[in-house]
């Protein structure tokens, strides 16, 4: 069985929210990802439970996934032409370099803020080397 500290189907120890260990949620309660895989969304329903598990990725050492009732889930809203255009525009902005203005063909690294050729050129200039001198 899972960790006993995470087994609380009545919610007495976890603020009234039924809590289950990893892979121990009852049938009929699904996470957002599980709903999405079935073409569904929570649809405004309240959280029906949670799954808790230990993890070193957080400062508290515990991660959570919220559960929703399958019977109350609604179908995913269809993609409208306006939403598709807005999504395409947002993705294009993530690929466009602010320095040279070209579409890099990939999402620009956030830590660089530019495409890789522009970042390399800036690094060479900062180190005192001129890009044309290096190319020769």
PDB file of C-alpha atoms in Angstrom:
ATOM      1  CA  UNK A   1       0.000   0.000   0.000  1.00  0.00           C
ATOM      2  CA  UNK A   2       1.055   3.643  -0.405  1.00  0.00           C
ATOM      3  CA  UNK A   3       2.325   5.914   2.322  1.00  0.00           C
ATOM      4  CA  UNK A   4      -0.036   5.832   5.330  1.00  0.00           C
ATOM      5  CA  UNK A   5       0.395   9.563   5.974  1.00  0.00           C
ATOM      6  CA  UNK A   6      -1.191  10.283   2.568  1.00  0.00           C
ATOM      7  CA  UNK A   7      -4.147   7.903   3.011  1.00  0.00           C
ATOM      8  CA  UNK A   8      -7.003  10.136   4.183  1.00  0.00           C
ATOM      9  CA  UNK A   9     -10.185   9.408   2.175  1.00  0.00           C
ATOM     10  CA  UNK A  10     -12.322  11.327   4.693  1.00  0.00           C
ATOM     11  CA  UNK A  11     -10.140  14.457   4.499  1.00  0.00           C
ATOM     12  CA  UNK A  12      -9.821  14.775   8.294  1.00  0.00           C
ATOM     13  CA  UNK A  13      -6.050  15.395   8.263  1.00  0.00           C
ATOM     14  CA  UNK A  14      -5.806  17.445   5.054  1.00  0.00           C
ATOM     15  CA  UNK A  15      -8.257  20.318   5.427  1.00  0.00           C
ATOM     16  CA  UNK A  16     -11.374  18.445   4.377  1.00  0.00           C
ATOM     17  CA  UNK A  17      -9.960  17.327   1.013  1.00  0.00           C
ATOM     18  CA  UNK A  18      -9.937  13.556   0.494  1.00  0.00           C
ATOM     19  CA  UNK A  19      -6.302  12.564   0.042  1.00  0.00           C
ATOM     20  CA  UNK A  20      -4.778   9.491  -1.537  1.00  0.00           C
ATOM     21  CA  UNK A  21      -1.232   8.219  -2.119  1.00  0.00           C
ATOM     22  CA  UNK A  22       0.287   7.896  -5.598  1.00  0.00           C
ATOM     23  CA  UNK A  23      -1.716   5.521  -7.851  1.00  0.00           C
ATOM     24  CA  UNK A  24      -4.342   4.916  -5.162  1.00  0.00           C
ATOM     25  CA  UNK A  25      -7.140   7.286  -6.254  1.00  0.00           C
ATOM     26  CA  UNK A  26     -10.564   5.661  -6.560  1.00  0.00           C
ATOM     27  CA  UNK A  27     -12.202   5.103  -9.922  1.00  0.00           C
ATOM     28  CA  UNK A  28     -14.157   8.114 -11.142  1.00  0.00           C
ATOM     29  CA  UNK A  29     -11.620  10.693  -9.877  1.00  0.00           C
ATOM     30  CA  UNK A  30      -9.136  11.902 -12.493  1.00  0.00           C
ATOM     31  CA  UNK A  31      -6.404  14.540 -12.746  1.00  0.00           C
ATOM     32  CA  UNK A  32      -6.561  17.356 -15.312  1.00  0.00           C
ATOM     33  CA  UNK A  33      -4.171  15.475 -17.588  1.00  0.00           C
ATOM     34  CA  UNK A  34      -6.239  12.319 -17.394  1.00  0.00           C
ATOM     35  CA  UNK A  35      -9.376  14.303 -18.201  1.00  0.00           C
ATOM     36  CA  UNK A  36      -7.648  16.018 -21.123  1.00  0.00           C
ATOM     37  CA  UNK A  37      -6.515  12.665 -22.521  1.00  0.00           C
ATOM     38  CA  UNK A  38     -10.214  11.752 -22.711  1.00  0.00           C
ATOM     39  CA  UNK A  39     -11.119  15.074 -24.357  1.00  0.00           C
ATOM     40  CA  UNK A  40     -12.625  16.512 -21.165  1.00  0.00           C
ATOM     41  CA  UNK A  41     -12.025  19.438 -18.776  1.00  0.00           C
ATOM     42  CA  UNK A  42     -13.051  20.029 -15.139  1.00  0.00           C
ATOM     43  CA  UNK A  43     -15.672  22.576 -16.243  1.00  0.00           C
ATOM     44  CA  UNK A  44     -15.730  24.692 -13.078  1.00  0.00           C
ATOM     45  CA  UNK A  45     -16.356  21.862 -10.642  1.00  0.00           C
ATOM     46  CA  UNK A  46     -14.628  22.010  -7.248  1.00  0.00           C
ATOM     47  CA  UNK A  47     -11.658  19.792  -6.427  1.00  0.00           C
ATOM     48  CA  UNK A  48     -12.965  16.393  -5.321  1.00  0.00           C
ATOM     49  CA  UNK A  49      -9.695  15.074  -3.905  1.00  0.00           C
ATOM     50  CA  UNK A  50      -5.942  15.131  -4.180  1.00  0.00           C
ATOM     51  CA  UNK A  51      -3.014  12.800  -4.640  1.00  0.00           C
ATOM     52  CA  UNK A  52       0.092  13.522  -2.562  1.00  0.00           C
ATOM     53  CA  UNK A  53       3.560  12.059  -3.020  1.00  0.00           C
ATOM     54  CA  UNK A  54       7.074  12.730  -1.780  1.00  0.00           C
ATOM     55  CA  UNK A  55       9.378  14.657  -4.088  1.00  0.00           C
ATOM     56  CA  UNK A  56      12.752  16.363  -3.854  1.00  0.00           C
ATOM     57  CA  UNK A  57      11.676  18.885  -6.507  1.00  0.00           C
ATOM     58  CA  UNK A  58       9.821  21.109  -4.040  1.00  0.00           C
ATOM     59  CA  UNK A  59      10.856  22.926  -0.888  1.00  0.00           C
ATOM     60  CA  UNK A  60       8.145  21.166   1.133  1.00  0.00           C
ATOM     61  CA  UNK A  61       9.154  17.721  -0.132  1.00  0.00           C
ATOM     62  CA  UNK A  62       5.562  16.897  -1.127  1.00  0.00           C
ATOM     63  CA  UNK A  63       3.804  17.348  -4.461  1.00  0.00           C
ATOM     64  CA  UNK A  64       0.081  17.327  -5.166  1.00  0.00           C
ATOM     65  CA  UNK A  65      -2.226  16.560  -8.073  1.00  0.00           C
ATOM     66  CA  UNK A  66      -5.864  17.575  -7.763  1.00  0.00           C
ATOM     67  CA  UNK A  67      -8.655  15.184  -8.672  1.00  0.00           C
ATOM     68  CA  UNK A  68     -11.962  15.943 -10.385  1.00  0.00           C
ATOM     69  CA  UNK A  69     -15.112  13.872 -10.833  1.00  0.00           C
ATOM     70  CA  UNK A  70     -15.411  12.222 -14.226  1.00  0.00           C
ATOM     71  CA  UNK A  71     -19.210  12.439 -14.091  1.00  0.00           C
ATOM     72  CA  UNK A  72     -19.123  16.261 -13.806  1.00  0.00           C
ATOM     73  CA  UNK A  73     -16.455  16.837 -16.472  1.00  0.00           C
ATOM     74  CA  UNK A  74     -17.366  18.715 -19.640  1.00  0.00           C
ATOM     75  CA  UNK A  75     -16.026  18.371 -23.195  1.00  0.00           C
ATOM     76  CA  UNK A  76     -13.016  20.468 -24.159  1.00  0.00           C
ATOM     77  CA  UNK A  77     -14.035  23.652 -25.946  1.00  0.00           C
ATOM     78  CA  UNK A  78     -13.327  23.492 -29.684  1.00  0.00           C
ATOM     79  CA  UNK A  79     -10.524  25.588 -31.154  1.00  0.00           C
ATOM     80  CA  UNK A  80     -12.030  28.641 -32.834  1.00  0.00           C
ATOM     81  CA  UNK A  81     -10.306  30.444 -35.730  1.00  0.00           C
ATOM     82  CA  UNK A  82      -9.623  33.432 -33.463  1.00  0.00           C
ATOM     83  CA  UNK A  83      -8.016  31.292 -30.755  1.00  0.00           C
ATOM     84  CA  UNK A  84      -5.957  29.449 -33.381  1.00  0.00           C
ATOM     85  CA  UNK A  85      -4.704  32.760 -34.804  1.00  0.00           C
ATOM     86  CA  UNK A  86      -3.827  34.080 -31.343  1.00  0.00           C
ATOM     87  CA  UNK A  87      -1.952  30.872 -30.502  1.00  0.00           C
ATOM     88  CA  UNK A  88      -0.016  30.992 -33.792  1.00  0.00           C
ATOM     89  CA  UNK A  89       0.913  34.639 -33.151  1.00  0.00           C
ATOM     90  CA  UNK A  90       2.100  33.873 -29.605  1.00  0.00           C
ATOM     91  CA  UNK A  91       4.209  30.928 -30.784  1.00  0.00           C
ATOM     92  CA  UNK A  92       5.739  33.040 -33.568  1.00  0.00           C
ATOM     93  CA  UNK A  93       6.690  35.700 -31.002  1.00  0.00           C
ATOM     94  CA  UNK A  94       8.489  33.048 -28.935  1.00  0.00           C
ATOM     95  CA  UNK A  95      10.553  32.075 -32.007  1.00  0.00           C
ATOM     96  CA  UNK A  96      11.380  35.599 -33.290  1.00  0.00           C
ATOM     97  CA  UNK A  97      14.746  37.023 -32.235  1.00  0.00           C
ATOM     98  CA  UNK A  98      14.520  40.609 -30.922  1.00  0.00           C
ATOM     99  CA  UNK A  99      18.084  41.357 -32.134  1.00  0.00           C
ATOM    100  CA  UNK A 100      17.995  40.262 -35.787  1.00  0.00           C
ATOM    101  CA  UNK A 101      14.213  39.906 -36.220  1.00  0.00           C
ATOM    102  CA  UNK A 102      14.367  36.481 -37.874  1.00  0.00           C
ATOM    103  CA  UNK A 103      12.264  33.434 -37.064  1.00  0.00           C
ATOM    104  CA  UNK A 104      14.790  31.077 -35.481  1.00  0.00           C
ATOM    105  CA  UNK A 105      12.655  27.987 -36.110  1.00  0.00           C
ATOM    106  CA  UNK A 106      12.765  27.085 -32.408  1.00  0.00           C
ATOM    107  CA  UNK A 107      11.642  28.668 -29.145  1.00  0.00           C
ATOM    108  CA  UNK A 108      14.330  31.097 -28.048  1.00  0.00           C
ATOM    109  CA  UNK A 109      16.117  30.145 -24.815  1.00  0.00           C
ATOM    110  CA  UNK A 110      14.847  32.365 -22.013  1.00  0.00           C
ATOM    111  CA  UNK A 111      18.273  32.706 -20.431  1.00  0.00           C
ATOM    112  CA  UNK A 112      19.697  34.126 -23.669  1.00  0.00           C
ATOM    113  CA  UNK A 113      16.727  36.142 -24.906  1.00  0.00           C
ATOM    114  CA  UNK A 114      18.037  35.933 -28.477  1.00  0.00           C
ATOM    115  CA  UNK A 115      18.705  33.322 -31.136  1.00  0.00           C
ATOM    116  CA  UNK A 116      21.903  31.303 -30.804  1.00  0.00           C
ATOM    117  CA  UNK A 117      23.847  33.140 -33.581  1.00  0.00           C
ATOM    118  CA  UNK A 118      23.086  36.520 -31.975  1.00  0.00           C
ATOM    119  CA  UNK A 119      24.028  35.199 -28.538  1.00  0.00           C
ATOM    120  CA  UNK A 120      27.311  33.829 -29.904  1.00  0.00           C
ATOM    121  CA  UNK A 121      28.102  37.157 -31.612  1.00  0.00           C
ATOM    122  CA  UNK A 122      27.368  39.074 -28.402  1.00  0.00           C
ATOM    123  CA  UNK A 123      29.617  36.714 -26.442  1.00  0.00           C
ATOM    124  CA  UNK A 124      32.457  37.204 -28.941  1.00  0.00           C
ATOM    125  CA  UNK A 125      32.102  40.994 -28.776  1.00  0.00           C
ATOM    126  CA  UNK A 126      32.064  40.897 -24.981  1.00  0.00           C
ATOM    127  CA  UNK A 127      35.253  38.818 -24.946  1.00  0.00           C
ATOM    128  CA  UNK A 128      37.038  41.352 -27.167  1.00  0.00           C
ATOM    129  CA  UNK A 129      37.022  39.248 -30.340  1.00  0.00           C
ATOM    130  CA  UNK A 130      35.412  40.625 -33.478  1.00  0.00           C
ATOM    131  CA  UNK A 131      33.083  38.177 -35.321  1.00  0.00           C
ATOM    132  CA  UNK A 132      34.675  38.882 -38.740  1.00  0.00           C
ATOM    133  CA  UNK A 133      38.171  38.312 -37.338  1.00  0.00           C
ATOM    134  CA  UNK A 134      37.127  34.968 -35.917  1.00  0.00           C
ATOM    135  CA  UNK A 135      35.484  33.875 -39.192  1.00  0.00           C
ATOM    136  CA  UNK A 136      38.692  34.518 -41.194  1.00  0.00           C
TER     137      UNK A 136
END
